[in-house]
Coordinates of C-alpha atoms in Angstrom, one line a residue:
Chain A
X1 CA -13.9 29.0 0.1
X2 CA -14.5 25.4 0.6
X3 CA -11.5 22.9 0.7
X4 CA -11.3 19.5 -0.4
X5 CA -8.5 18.8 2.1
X6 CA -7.7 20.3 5.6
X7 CA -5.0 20.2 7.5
X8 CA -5.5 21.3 10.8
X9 CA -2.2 20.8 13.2
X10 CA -1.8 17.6 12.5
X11 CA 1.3 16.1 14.6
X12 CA 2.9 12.6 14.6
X13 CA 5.8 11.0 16.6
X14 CA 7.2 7.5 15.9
X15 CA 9.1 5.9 19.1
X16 CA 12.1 4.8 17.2
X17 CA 12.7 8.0 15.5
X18 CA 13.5 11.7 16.4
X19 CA 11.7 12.6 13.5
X20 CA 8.3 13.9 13.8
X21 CA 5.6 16.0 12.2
X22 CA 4.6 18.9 14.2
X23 CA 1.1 20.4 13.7
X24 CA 1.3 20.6 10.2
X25 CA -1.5 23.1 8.8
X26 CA -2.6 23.2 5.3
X27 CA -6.0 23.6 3.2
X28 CA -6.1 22.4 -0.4
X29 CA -9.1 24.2 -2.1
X30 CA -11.3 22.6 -4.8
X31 CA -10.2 22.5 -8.5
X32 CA -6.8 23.6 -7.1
X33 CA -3.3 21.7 -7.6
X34 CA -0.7 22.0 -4.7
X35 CA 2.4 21.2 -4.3
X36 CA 3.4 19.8 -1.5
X37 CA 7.4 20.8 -1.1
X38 CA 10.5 19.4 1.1
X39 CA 13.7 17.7 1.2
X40 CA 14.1 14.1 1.4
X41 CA 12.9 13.0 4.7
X42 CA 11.4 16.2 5.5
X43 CA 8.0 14.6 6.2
X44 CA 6.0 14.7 2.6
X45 CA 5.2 11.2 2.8
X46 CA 4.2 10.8 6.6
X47 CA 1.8 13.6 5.8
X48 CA 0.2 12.0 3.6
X49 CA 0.4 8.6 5.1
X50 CA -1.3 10.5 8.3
X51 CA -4.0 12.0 5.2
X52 CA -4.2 8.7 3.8
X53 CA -4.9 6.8 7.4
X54 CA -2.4 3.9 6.4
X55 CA -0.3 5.6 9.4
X56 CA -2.4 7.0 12.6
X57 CA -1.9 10.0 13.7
X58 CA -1.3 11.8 17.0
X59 CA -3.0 14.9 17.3
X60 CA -5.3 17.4 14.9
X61 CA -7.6 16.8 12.1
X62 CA -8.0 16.3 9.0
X63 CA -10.6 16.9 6.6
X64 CA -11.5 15.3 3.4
X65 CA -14.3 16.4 1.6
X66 CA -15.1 18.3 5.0
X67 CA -15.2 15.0 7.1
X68 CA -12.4 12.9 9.0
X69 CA -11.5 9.7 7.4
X70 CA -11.9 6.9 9.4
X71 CA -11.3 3.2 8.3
X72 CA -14.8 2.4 7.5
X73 CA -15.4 5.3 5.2
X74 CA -15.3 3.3 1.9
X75 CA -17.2 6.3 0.5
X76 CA -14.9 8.8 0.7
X77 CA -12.2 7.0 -0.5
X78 CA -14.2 6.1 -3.6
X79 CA -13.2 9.7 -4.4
X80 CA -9.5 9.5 -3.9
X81 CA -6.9 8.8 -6.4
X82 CA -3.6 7.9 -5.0
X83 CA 0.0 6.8 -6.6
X84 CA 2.8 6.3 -4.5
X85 CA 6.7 6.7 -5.4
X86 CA 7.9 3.3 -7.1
X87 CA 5.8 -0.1 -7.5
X88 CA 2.4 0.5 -6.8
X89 CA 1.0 -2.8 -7.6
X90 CA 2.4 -6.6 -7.7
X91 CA 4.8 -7.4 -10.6
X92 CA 3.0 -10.8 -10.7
X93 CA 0.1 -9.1 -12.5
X94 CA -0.7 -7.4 -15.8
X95 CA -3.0 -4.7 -16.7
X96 CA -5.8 -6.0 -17.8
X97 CA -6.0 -8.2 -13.9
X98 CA -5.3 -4.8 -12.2
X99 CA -8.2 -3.7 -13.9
X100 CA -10.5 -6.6 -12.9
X101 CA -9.3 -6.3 -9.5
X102 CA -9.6 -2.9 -9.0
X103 CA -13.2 -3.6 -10.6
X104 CA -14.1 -5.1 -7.6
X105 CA -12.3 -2.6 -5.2
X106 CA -13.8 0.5 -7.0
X107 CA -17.4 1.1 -7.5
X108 CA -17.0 3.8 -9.9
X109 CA -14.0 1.6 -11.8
X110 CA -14.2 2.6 -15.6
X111 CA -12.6 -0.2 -17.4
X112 CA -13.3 1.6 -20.7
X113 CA -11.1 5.0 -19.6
X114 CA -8.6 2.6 -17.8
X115 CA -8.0 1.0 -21.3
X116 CA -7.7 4.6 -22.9
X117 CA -5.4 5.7 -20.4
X118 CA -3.2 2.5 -21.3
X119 CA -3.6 3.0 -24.7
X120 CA -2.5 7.1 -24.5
X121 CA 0.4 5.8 -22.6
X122 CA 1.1 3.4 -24.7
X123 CA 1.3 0.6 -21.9
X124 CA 0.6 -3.2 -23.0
X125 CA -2.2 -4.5 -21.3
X126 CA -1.3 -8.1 -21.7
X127 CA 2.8 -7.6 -20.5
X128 CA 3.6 -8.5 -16.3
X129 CA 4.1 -5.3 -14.5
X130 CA 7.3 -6.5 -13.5
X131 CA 8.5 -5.9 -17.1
X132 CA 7.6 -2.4 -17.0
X133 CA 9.8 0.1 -16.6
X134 CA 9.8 2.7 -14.0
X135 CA 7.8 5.5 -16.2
X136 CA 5.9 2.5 -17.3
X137 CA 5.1 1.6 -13.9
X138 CA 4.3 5.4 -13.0
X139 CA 1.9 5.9 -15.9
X140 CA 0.0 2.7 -15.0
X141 CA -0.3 3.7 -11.5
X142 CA -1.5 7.5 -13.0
X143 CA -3.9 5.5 -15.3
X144 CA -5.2 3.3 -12.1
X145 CA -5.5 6.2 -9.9
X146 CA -7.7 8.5 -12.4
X147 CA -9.8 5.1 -13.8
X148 CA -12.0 5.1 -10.9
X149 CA -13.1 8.9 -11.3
X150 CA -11.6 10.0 -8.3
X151 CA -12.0 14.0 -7.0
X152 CA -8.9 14.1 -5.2
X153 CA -6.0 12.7 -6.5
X154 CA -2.5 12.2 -3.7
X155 CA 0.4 11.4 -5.4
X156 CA 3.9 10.9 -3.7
X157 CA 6.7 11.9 -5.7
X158 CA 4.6 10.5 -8.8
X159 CA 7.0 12.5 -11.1
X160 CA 10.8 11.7 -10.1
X161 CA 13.0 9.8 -11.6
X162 CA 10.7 10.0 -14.9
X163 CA 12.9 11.6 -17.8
X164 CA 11.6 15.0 -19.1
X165 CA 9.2 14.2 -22.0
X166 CA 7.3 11.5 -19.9
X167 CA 6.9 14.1 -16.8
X168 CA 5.4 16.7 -19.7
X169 CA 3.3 14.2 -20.5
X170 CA 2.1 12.9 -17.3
X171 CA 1.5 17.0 -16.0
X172 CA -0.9 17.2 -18.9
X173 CA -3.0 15.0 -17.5
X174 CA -2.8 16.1 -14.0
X175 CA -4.1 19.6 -16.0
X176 CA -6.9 18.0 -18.0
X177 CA -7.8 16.2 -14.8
X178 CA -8.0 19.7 -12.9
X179 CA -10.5 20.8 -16.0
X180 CA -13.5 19.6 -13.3
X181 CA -14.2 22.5 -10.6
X182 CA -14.3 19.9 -8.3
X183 CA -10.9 18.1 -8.8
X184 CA -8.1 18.5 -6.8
X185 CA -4.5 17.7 -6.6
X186 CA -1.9 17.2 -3.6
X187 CA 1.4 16.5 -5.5
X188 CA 4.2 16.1 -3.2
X189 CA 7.7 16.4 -5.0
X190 CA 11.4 17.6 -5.1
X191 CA 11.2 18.4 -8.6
X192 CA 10.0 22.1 -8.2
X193 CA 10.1 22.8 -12.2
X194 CA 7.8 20.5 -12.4
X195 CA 5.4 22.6 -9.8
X196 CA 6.0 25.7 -10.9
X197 CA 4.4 24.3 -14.4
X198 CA 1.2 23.0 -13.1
X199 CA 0.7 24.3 -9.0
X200 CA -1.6 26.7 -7.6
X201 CA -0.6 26.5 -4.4
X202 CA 2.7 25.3 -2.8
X203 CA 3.5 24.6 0.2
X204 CA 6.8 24.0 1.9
X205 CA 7.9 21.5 4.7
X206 CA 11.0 20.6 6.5
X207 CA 11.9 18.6 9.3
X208 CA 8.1 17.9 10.0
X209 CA 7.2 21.8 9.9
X210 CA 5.3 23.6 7.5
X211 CA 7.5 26.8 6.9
X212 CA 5.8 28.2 4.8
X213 CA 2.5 28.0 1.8
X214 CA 1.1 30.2 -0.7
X215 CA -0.2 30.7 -3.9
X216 CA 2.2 29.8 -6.7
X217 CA 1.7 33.6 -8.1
X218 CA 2.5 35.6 -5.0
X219 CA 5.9 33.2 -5.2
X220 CA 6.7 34.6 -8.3
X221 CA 5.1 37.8 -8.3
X222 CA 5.8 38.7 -4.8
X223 CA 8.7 36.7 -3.6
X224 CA 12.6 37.9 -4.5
X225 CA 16.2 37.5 -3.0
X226 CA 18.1 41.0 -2.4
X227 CA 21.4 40.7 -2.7
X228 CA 22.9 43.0 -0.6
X229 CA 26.3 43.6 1.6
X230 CA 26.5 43.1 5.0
X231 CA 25.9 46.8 5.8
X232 CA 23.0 47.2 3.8
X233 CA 21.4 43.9 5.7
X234 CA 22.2 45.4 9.3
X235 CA 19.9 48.1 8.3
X236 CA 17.2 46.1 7.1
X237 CA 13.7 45.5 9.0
X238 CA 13.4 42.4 10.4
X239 CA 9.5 42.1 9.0
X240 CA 11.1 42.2 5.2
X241 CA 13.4 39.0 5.7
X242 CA 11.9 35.9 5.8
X243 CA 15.2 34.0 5.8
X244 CA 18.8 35.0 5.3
X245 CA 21.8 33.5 3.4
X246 CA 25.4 34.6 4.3
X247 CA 27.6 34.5 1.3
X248 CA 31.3 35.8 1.4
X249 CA 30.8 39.2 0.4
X250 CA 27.4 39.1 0.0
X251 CA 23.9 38.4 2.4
X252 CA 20.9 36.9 0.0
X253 CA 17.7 37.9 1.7
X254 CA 14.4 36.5 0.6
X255 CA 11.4 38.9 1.3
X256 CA 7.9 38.2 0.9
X257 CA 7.3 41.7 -0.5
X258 CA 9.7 42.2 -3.4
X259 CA 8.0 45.6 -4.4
X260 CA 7.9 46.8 -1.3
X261 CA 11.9 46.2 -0.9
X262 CA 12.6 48.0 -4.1
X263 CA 11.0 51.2 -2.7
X264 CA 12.5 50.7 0.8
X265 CA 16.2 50.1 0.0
X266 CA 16.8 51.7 -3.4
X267 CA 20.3 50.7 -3.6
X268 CA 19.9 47.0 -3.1
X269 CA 19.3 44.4 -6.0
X270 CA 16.3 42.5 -6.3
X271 CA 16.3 39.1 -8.4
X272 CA 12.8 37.5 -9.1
X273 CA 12.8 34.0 -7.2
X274 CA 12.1 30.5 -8.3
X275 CA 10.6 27.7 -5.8
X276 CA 14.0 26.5 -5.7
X277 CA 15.5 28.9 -4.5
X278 CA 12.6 29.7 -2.2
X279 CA 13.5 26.1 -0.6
X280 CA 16.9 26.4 -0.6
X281 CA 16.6 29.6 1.6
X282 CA 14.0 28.5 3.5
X283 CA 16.0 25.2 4.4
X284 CA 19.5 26.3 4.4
X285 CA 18.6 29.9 5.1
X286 CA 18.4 31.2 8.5
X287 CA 15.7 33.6 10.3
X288 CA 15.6 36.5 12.3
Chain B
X1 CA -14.7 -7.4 -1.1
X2 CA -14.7 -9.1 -4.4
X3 CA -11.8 -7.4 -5.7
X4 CA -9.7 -8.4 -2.7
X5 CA -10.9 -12.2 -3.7
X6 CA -9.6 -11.6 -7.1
X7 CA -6.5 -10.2 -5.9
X8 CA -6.1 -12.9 -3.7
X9 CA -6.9 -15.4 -6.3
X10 CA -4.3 -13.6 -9.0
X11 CA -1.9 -14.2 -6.0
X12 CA -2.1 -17.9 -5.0
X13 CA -2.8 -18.8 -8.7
X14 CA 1.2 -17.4 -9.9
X15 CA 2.4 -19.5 -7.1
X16 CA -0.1 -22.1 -7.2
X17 CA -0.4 -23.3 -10.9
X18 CA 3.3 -24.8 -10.5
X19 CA 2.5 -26.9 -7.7
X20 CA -1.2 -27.8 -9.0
X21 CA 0.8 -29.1 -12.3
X22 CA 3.4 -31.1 -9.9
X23 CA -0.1 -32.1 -7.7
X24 CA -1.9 -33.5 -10.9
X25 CA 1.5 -35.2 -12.2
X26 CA 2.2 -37.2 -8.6
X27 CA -1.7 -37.8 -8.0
X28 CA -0.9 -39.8 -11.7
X29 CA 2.1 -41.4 -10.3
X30 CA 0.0 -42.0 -7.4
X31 CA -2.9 -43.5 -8.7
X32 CA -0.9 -45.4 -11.4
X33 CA 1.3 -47.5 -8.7
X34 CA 0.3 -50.4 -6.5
X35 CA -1.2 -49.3 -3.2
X36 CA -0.4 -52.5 -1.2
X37 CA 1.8 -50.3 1.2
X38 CA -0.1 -47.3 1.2
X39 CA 2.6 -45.1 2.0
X40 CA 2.4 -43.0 -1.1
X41 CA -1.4 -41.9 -1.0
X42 CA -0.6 -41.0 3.0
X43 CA 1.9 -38.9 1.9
X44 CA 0.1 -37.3 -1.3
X45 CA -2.7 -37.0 0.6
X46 CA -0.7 -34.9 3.7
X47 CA 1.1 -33.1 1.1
X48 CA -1.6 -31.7 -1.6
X49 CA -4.1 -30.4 1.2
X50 CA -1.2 -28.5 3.1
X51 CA 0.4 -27.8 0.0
X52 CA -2.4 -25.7 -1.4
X53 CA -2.6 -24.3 2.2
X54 CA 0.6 -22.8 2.1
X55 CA 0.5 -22.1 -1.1
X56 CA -2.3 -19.8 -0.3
X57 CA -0.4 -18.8 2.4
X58 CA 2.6 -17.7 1.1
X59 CA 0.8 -15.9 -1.9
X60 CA 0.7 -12.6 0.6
X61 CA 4.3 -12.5 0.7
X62 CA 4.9 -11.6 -2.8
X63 CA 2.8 -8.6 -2.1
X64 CA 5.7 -7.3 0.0
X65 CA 8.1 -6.8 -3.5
X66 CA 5.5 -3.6 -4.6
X67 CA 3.8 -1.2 -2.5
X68 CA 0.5 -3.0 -2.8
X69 CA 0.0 -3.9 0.5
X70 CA 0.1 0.3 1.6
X71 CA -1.7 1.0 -1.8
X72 CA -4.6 -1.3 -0.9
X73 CA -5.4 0.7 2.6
X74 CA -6.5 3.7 0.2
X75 CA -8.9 1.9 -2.0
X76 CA -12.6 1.8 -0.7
X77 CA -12.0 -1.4 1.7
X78 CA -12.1 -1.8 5.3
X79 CA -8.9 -3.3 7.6
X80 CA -11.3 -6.2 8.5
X81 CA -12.1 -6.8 4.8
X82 CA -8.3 -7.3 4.0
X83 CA -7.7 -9.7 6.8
X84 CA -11.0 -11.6 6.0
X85 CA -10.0 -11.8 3.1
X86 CA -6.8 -13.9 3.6
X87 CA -8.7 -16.2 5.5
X88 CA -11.3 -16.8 3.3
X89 CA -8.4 -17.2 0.4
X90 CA -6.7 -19.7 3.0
X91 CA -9.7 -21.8 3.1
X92 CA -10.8 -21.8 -0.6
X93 CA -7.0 -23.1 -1.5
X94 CA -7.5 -25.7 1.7
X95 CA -10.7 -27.0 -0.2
X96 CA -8.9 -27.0 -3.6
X97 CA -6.3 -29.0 -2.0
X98 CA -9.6 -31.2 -0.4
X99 CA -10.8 -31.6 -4.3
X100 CA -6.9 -32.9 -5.4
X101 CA -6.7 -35.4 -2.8
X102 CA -9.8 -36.7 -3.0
X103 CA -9.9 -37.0 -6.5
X104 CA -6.7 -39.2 -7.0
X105 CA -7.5 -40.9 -3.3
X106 CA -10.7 -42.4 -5.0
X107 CA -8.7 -43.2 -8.4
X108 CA -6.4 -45.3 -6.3
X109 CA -9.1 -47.3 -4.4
X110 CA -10.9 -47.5 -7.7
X111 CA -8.3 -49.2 -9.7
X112 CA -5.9 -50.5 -6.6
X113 CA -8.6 -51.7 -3.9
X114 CA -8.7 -50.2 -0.7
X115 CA -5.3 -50.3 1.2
X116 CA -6.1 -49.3 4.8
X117 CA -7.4 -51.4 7.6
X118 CA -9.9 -49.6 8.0
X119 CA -12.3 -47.0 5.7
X120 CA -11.9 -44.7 8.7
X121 CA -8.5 -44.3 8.4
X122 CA -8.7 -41.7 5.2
X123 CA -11.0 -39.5 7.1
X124 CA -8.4 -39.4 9.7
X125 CA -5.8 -38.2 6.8
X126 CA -7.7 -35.8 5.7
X127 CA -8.8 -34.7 8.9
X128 CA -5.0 -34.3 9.9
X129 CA -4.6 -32.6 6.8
X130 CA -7.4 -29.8 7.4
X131 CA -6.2 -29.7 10.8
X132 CA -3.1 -28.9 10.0
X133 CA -3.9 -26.3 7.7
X134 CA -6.1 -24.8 9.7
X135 CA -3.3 -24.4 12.7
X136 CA -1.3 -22.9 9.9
X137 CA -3.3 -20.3 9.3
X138 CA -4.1 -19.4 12.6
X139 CA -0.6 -19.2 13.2
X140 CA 0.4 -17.4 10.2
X141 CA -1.9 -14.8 9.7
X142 CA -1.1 -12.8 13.7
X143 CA 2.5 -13.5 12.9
X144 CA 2.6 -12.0 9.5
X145 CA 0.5 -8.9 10.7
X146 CA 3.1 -8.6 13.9
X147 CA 6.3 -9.2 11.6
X148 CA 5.7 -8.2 8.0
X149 CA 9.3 -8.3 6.9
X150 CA 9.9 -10.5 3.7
X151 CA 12.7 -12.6 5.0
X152 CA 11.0 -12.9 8.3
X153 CA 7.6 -14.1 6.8
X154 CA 9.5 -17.4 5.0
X155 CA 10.6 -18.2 8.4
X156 CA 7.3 -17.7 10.0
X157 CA 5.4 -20.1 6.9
X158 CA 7.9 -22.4 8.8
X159 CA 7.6 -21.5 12.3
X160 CA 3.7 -22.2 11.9
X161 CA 3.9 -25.2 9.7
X162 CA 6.0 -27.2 12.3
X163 CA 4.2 -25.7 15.1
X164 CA 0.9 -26.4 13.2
X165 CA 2.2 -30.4 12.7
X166 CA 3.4 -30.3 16.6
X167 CA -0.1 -29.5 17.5
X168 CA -2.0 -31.5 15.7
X169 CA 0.4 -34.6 17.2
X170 CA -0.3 -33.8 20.1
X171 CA -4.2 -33.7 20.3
X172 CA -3.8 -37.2 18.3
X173 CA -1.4 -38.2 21.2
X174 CA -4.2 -36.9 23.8
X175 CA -7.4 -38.8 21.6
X176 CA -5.1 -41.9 22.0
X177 CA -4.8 -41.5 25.3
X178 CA -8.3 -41.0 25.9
X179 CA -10.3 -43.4 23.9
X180 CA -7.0 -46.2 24.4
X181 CA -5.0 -47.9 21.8
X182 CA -8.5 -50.1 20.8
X183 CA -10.4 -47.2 19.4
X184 CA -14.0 -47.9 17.4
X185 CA -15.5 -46.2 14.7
X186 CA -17.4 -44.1 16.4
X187 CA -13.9 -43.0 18.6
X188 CA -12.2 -42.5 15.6
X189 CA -14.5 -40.2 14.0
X190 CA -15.1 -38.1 16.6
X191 CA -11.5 -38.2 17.2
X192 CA -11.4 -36.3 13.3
X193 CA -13.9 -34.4 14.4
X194 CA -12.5 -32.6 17.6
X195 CA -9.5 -32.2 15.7
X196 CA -11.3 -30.5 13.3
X197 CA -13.1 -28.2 15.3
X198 CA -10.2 -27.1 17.4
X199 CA -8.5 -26.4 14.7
X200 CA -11.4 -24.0 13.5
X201 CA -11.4 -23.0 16.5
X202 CA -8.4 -21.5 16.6
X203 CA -8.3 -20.5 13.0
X204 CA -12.2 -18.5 14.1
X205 CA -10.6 -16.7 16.8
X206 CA -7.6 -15.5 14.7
X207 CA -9.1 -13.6 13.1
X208 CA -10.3 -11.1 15.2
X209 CA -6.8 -11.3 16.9
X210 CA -5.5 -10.4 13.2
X211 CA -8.1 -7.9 12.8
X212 CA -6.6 -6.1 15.8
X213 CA -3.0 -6.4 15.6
X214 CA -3.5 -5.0 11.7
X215 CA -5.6 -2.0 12.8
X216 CA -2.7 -0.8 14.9
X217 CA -0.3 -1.2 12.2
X218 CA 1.5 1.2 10.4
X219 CA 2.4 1.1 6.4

């Protein structure tokens, strides 16, 4: 299967920090969304900052469109959509100079679909971005990013701090967008509902270490938590826990193989498992 | 390129159309008093061409409230293209600020007479002027790509105004000191013109010094 984006242990150390990101490996295949999972500060953004070359980074590759980005490859970012958490773009402008300067950024800028988008969101073209609110400021950045026909779109926690209705209505574009075989999406968040509505894939990072990606229905479908006493988890293989929760009277065990579980220990219960409780074990949990 | 020029332009013009208005209301005030003691049109003339300078200057600065400056490495331009494209900004506001003082500079000798000793005297301001802008810029522009903190980046317009001024009196001090305090037309011009060049000099070569430190940057 080809892949839009490759991740190939990519690893980056800043000297004022402790934090690092430690050869983070992913793939993102075409016409596929992932989400791209963590805790603050677990090291979403400096992955895609190392993805997006505004930040360098130390070792690995990485692959977009099959090729490694350098500065000069205007081409490649033609084909990139990106919107990053908060203000985007100067308050001192309005829409309608975005548009003319990302006209001259852009080769592929439609000013036409731009104006749609506006219009759909219901954005004044004429009004200073610094008089937009935040979901204001989001959509225009969503309406940017998708103007210029990108086949990738990167966004950066594009979705919190939205309220409810406008993250509906901003996923449905992400899906109408993912229509195109060739379009894919890399959409980092904390907000797992709104991944388990729209994601293929998700993957999961903390503290600058992928832990762990699949596809969205093996999460579902395969994934679950036994609950089970502290007797019953002795007993257990270790290859059926992929992290552990101690409780008082109770251990939660997440297992990869939830059917597999139910036939092996009979007398232990088996919940289904949502993403966020796949993070929560996989961050607070421990391993084996 | 071109839509880093617009940017650029949307930039400078928020900032800029306030002090053009004040420009065009002084250069009035300017042109409209006696010029016996020229005074006024030294100092309008000084003020409009670095004005503009740092007008264009400072513009970048209010890129630092959004994520715009980050945002802009992902769009289809180089790192070179960015910083070229401040300097190219600096000097289309310097020659804006050329056009202002020129403009009310030949009102006032229209109506008032000429009030300088000699005509070589205004090409001296307005080579001061240019040179000072020029130094501005050269100074700016590594400093801002070095620093990049908003507070720090006021100081720094500062820093490399005064140190911009400082230089230029002192390569005025040295021309005095080598042509002598009897200088002749031909002195005095190519006097404006070696401050000129230096100062182009130094705003050339800052560039690729830009170039560099902003390659190594991080957003």
């Amino acid at each position: 299967m080809d892949h839009i984006l490759e991740l190939q242990e990519v690893s980056k150390a800043y000297r004022r920090s402790d934090f690092k990101l430690d050869k983070v490996s992913f793939r993102l295949p075409y016409g596929a969304i992932m989400g791209f999972v963590g805790e603050n500060g677990a090291g979403k953004t400096t992955t895609i900052d190392c993805i997006l070359n505004t930040i360098r980074k130390d070792e690995g590759n990485i692959l977009l469109f099959g090729k490694e980005m350098r500065d000069e490859d205007k081409e490649l970012r033609e084909n990139i959509g990106v919107v990053y958490d908060g203000d985007n773009f100067p308050g001192y402008l309005n829409p309608a100079q975005l548009s003319d300067i990302m006209g001259g950024l852009y080769k592929q800028w439609d000013n036409g679909l731009f104006l749609d988008y506006l219009k759909r969101f219901r954005l004044p073209p004429k009004k200073k971005i610094k008089t937009y609110s935040r979901g204001m400021t989001m959509k225009l950045a969503i309406a940017a990013a998708l103007a210029h026909h990108p086949k990738l779109l990167i966004l950066d926690e594009a979705t919190s701090g939205l309220d409810p209705v406008m993250r509906e209505e901003i996923l449905e574009v992400f899906l109408e967008f993912i229509e195109e075989e060739e379009h894919s999406i890399l959409l980092s968040s904390h907000i797992t509902s709104d991944l388990e509505k729209i994601a293929d894939y998700i993957t999961f990072i903390h503290e600058g270490r992928i832990i762990l990606t699949a596809s969205k229905n093996e999460l579902a479908y395969e994934y679950g938590i036994m609950r089970c006493k502290e007797s019953q988890f002795k007993e257990m293989d270790k290859e059926d826990v992929v992290a552990y929760r101690k409780r008082d009277f109770q251990t939660d065990v997440l297992t990869a193989d939830a059917k597999k579980a139910e036939r092996k220990y009979r007398d232990v219960v088996i919940d289904r498992v949502s993403i966020d409780e796949i993070m929560v074990m996989l961050v607070k949990g421990e391993r084996l | 390129m071109k839509g880093l020029m617009k940017n650029n332009f949307y930039a400078a013009f928020s900032s800029a159309r306030v002090f053009a208005a004040i420009m065009i209301l002084l250069g009035i005030f300017v042109t409209a008093m006696d010029n016996v003691i020229p005074s006024l049109l030294i100092g309008y003339i000084l003020s409009v061409i670095m004005g503009f300078s740092a007008n264009g200057i400072f513009a970048l600065e209010k890129e630092n409230a959004s994520r715009w400056r980050k945002y802009k490495l992902t769009a289809p331009v180089s790192r070179k293209e960015i910083v070229g494209s401040y300097f190219i900004n600096l000097l289309l506001c310097l020659l804006i600020g050329i056009i202002f003082a020129g403009i009310f500079t030949y009102l006032s000798i229209a109506i008032h007479g000429f009030p300088f000793d000699r005509n070589t005297d205004v090409l001296n301001l307005f080579a001061v002027g240019i040179s000072i802008s020029l130094f501005m810029g050269a100074i700016f522009f590594p400093l801002f790509y070095f620093g990049g903190d908003e507070i720090v980046e006021v100081a720094f317009l500062a820093i490399s105004l005064f140190s911009a001024i400082g230089i230029v009196m002192g390569i005025v001090s040295l021309l005095n000191r080598m042509f002598g305090p009897k200088m002749t037309v031909e002195e005095i011009i190519m006097g404006a013109c070696i401050m000129i060049i230096c100062s182009a000099a130094v705003f050339a070569v800052s560039y690729p010094l830009c170039v560099a430190i902003f390659g190594k940057k991080e957003y």
